Tab-separated table of C-alpha atoms and ligand atoms in Angstrom:
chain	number	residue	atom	x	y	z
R	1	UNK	CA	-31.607	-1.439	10.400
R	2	UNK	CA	-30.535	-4.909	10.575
R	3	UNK	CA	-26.998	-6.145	9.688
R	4	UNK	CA	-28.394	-8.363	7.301
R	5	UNK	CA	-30.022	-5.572	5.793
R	6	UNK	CA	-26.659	-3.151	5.902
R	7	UNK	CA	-24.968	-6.049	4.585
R	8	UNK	CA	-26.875	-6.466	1.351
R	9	UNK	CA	-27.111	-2.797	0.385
R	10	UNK	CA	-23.308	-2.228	0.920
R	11	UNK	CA	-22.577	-5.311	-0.564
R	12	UNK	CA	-24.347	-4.483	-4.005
R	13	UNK	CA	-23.210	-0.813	-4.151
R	14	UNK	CA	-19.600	-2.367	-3.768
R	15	UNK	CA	-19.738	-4.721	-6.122
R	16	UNK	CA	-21.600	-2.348	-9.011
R	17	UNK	CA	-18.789	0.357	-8.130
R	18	UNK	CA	-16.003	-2.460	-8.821
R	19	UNK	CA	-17.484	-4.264	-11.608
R	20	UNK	CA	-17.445	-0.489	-13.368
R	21	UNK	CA	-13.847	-1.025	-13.770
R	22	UNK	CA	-13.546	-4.577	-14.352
R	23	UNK	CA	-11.636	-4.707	-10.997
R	24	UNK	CA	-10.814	-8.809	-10.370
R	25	UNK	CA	-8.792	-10.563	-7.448
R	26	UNK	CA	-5.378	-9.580	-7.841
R	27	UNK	CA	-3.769	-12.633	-10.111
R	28	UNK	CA	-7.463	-14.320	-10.588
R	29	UNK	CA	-10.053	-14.113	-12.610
R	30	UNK	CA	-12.378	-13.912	-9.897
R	31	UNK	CA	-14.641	-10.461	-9.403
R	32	UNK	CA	-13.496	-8.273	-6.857
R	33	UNK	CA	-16.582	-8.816	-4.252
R	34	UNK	CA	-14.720	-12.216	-3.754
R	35	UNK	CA	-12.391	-10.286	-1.983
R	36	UNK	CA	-14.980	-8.048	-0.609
R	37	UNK	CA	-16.641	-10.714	0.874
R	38	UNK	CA	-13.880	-12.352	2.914
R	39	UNK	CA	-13.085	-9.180	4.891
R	40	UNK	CA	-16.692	-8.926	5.839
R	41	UNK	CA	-16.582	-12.799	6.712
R	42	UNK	CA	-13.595	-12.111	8.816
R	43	UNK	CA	-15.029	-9.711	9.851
R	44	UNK	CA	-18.309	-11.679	11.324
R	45	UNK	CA	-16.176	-14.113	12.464
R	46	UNK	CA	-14.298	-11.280	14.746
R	47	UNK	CA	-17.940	-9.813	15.454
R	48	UNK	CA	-18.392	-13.320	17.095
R	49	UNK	CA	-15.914	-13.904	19.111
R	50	UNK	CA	-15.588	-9.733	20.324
R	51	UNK	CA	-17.322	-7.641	22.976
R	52	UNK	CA	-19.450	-4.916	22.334
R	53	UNK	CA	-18.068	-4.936	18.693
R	54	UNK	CA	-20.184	-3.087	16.324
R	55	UNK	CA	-20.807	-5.183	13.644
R	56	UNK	CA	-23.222	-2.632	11.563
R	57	UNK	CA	-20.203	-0.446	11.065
R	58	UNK	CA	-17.629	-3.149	10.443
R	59	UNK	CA	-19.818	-4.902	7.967
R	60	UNK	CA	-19.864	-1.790	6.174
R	61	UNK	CA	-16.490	-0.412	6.474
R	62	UNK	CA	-15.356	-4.118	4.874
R	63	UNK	CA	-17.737	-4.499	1.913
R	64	UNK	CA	-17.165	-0.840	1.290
R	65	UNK	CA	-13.007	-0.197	2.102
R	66	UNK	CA	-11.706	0.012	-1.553
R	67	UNK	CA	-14.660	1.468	-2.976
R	68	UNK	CA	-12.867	5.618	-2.896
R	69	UNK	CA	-9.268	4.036	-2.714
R	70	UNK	CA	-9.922	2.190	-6.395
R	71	UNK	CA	-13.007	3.298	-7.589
R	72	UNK	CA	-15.096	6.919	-8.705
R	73	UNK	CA	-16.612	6.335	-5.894
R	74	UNK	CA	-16.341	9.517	-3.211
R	75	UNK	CA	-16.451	10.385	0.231
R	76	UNK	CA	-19.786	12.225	0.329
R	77	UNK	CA	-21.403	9.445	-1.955
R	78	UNK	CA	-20.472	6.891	1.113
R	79	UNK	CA	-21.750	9.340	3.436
R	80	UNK	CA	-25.354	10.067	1.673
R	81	UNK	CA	-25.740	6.128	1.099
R	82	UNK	CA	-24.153	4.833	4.607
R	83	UNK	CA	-23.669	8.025	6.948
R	84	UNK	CA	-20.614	9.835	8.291
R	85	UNK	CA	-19.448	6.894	10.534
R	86	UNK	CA	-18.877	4.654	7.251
R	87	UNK	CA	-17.696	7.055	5.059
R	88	UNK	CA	-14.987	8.352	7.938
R	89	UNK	CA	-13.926	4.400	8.571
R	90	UNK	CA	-13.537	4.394	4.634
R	91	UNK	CA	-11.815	7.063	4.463
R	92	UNK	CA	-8.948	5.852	7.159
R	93	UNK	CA	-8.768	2.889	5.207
R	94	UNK	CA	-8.050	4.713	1.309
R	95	UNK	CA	-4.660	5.498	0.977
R	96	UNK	CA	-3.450	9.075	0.512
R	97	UNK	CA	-1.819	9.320	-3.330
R	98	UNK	CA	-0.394	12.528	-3.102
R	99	UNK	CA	1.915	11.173	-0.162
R	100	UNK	CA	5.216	8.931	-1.089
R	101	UNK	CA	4.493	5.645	-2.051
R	102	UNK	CA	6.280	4.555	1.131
R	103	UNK	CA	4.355	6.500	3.472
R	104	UNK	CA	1.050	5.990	2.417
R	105	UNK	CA	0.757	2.911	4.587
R	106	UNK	CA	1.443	4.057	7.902
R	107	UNK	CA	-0.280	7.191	7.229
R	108	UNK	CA	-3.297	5.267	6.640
R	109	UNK	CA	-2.508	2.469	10.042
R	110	UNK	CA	-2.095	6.432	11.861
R	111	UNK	CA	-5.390	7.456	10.264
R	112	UNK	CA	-7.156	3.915	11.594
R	113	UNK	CA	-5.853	4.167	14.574
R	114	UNK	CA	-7.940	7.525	15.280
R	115	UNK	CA	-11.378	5.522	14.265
R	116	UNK	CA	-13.320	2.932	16.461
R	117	UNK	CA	-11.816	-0.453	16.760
R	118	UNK	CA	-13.868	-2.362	14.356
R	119	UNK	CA	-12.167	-0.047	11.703
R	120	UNK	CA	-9.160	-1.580	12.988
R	121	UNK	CA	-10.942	-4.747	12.431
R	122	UNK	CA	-10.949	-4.182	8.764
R	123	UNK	CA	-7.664	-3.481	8.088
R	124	UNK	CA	-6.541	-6.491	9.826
R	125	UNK	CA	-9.306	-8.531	8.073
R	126	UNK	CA	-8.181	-6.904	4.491
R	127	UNK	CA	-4.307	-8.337	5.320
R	128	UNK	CA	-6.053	-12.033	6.538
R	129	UNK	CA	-7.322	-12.506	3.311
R	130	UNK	CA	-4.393	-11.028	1.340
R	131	UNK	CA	-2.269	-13.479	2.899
R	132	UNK	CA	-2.761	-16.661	0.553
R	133	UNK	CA	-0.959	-17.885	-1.627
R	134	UNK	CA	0.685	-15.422	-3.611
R	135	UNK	CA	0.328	-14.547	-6.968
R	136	UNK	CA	2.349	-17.149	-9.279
R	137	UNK	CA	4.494	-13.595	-10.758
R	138	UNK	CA	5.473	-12.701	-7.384
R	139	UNK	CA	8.983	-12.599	-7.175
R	140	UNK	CA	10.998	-13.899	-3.518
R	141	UNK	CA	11.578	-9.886	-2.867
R	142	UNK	CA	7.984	-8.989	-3.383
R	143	UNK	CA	6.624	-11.962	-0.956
R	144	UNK	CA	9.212	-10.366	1.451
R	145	UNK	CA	7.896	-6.836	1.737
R	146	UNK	CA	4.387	-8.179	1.451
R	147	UNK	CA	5.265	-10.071	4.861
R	148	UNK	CA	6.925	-7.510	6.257
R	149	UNK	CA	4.259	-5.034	5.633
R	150	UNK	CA	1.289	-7.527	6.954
R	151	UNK	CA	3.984	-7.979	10.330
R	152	UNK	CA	3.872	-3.603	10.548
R	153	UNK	CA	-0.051	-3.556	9.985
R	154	UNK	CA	0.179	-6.507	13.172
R	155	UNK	CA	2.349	-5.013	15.387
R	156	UNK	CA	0.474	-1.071	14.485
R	157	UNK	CA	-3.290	-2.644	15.196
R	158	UNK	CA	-2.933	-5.644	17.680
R	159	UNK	CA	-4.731	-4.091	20.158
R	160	UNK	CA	-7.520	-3.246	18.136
R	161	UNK	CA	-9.148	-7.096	17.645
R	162	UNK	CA	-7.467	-9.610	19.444
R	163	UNK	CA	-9.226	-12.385	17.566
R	164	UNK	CA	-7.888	-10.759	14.112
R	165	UNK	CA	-4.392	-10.275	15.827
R	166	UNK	CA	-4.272	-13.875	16.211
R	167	UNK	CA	-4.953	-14.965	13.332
R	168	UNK	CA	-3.010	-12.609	11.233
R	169	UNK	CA	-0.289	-13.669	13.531
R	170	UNK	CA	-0.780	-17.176	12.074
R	171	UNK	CA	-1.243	-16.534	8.710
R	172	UNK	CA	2.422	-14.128	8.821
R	173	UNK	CA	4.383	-17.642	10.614
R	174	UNK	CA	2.597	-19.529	7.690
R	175	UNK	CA	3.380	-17.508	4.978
R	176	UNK	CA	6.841	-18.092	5.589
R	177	UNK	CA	6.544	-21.509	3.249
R	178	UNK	CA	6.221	-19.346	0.384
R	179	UNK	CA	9.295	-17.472	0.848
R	180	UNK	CA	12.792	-18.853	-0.151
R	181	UNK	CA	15.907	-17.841	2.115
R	182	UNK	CA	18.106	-16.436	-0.253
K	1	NI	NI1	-8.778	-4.762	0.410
């Protein structure tokens, strides 16, 4: 099937399985397929610019990463709709909740970092687009962590997409401006 095609179907059962639960931008009002849709545009972008990247299953894996992590939405419904390579690059990028909220992250970079490298695409992508400004409640020590974190999901996935790496690298110098030195 074409991308184009892959795109459109995961982009609608996405955004149905989000719009179930109201889910918006974090600190918008904006729909949560706005999000959605800049991973997989990152995610193109990285397509373009990578060899032999495999932009059926990144496309996918973007428009579909939160769908189990935040939605009803399980493994076995990704894998009838999108097959076993989706639903396994979802799953790496869902969060385990019955681990401590401080290890779920790396558990999930160790998880990626078993799955093809346009998984490791994704994640990078998600943290590109996270990085914006930050919510206007924020507080200095949350922007901190949330810096920190994005410079552990960088130094973890690098290697994965060089293109990403780059410009995650970027956007972590950059976000600096938001941060006060207290
Ligand atoms: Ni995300």
């Amino acid at each position: 099937m074409l991308p184009q095609t892959l795109y459109q179907t995961a982009i609608k059962f996405a955004t149905l399985k989000h719009v179930a639960i109201n889910q918006k931008v974090p600190g918008t009002d904006l729909p949560y397929v706005v999000h959605l849709s800049n991973v997989a545009m990152e995610v193109l972008m990285a397509n373009a610019n990578t060899e032999n990247f495999n932009v059926a299953l990144g496309i996918q894996a973007a428009l579909l990463h939160d769908t189990i992590e935040d939605t009803d939405t399980t493994f076995s419904e990704v894998e009838e709709n999108f097959g076993l390579d989706v639903a396994n690059a979802v799953m790496a990028l869902t969060k385990n909740e019955s681990l401590p909220k401080e290890e779920q992250m790396m558990d999930s970079l160790q998880r990626i970092k078993k799955m093809p490298h346009e998984v490791w695409a994704v994640k990078l992508a998600d943290r590109i687009t996270n990085l914006q400004a930050p919510p206007s409640h924020w507080d200095n020590a949350k922007k901190k962590k949330y810096r920190a974190e994005a410079q552990i999901i960088l130094d973890e996935l690098a290697s994965g997409n060089v293109f990403l790496a780059d410009r995650l690298q970027m956007l972590i110098e950059d976000y600096r401006k938001y941060i006060s030195n207290d």
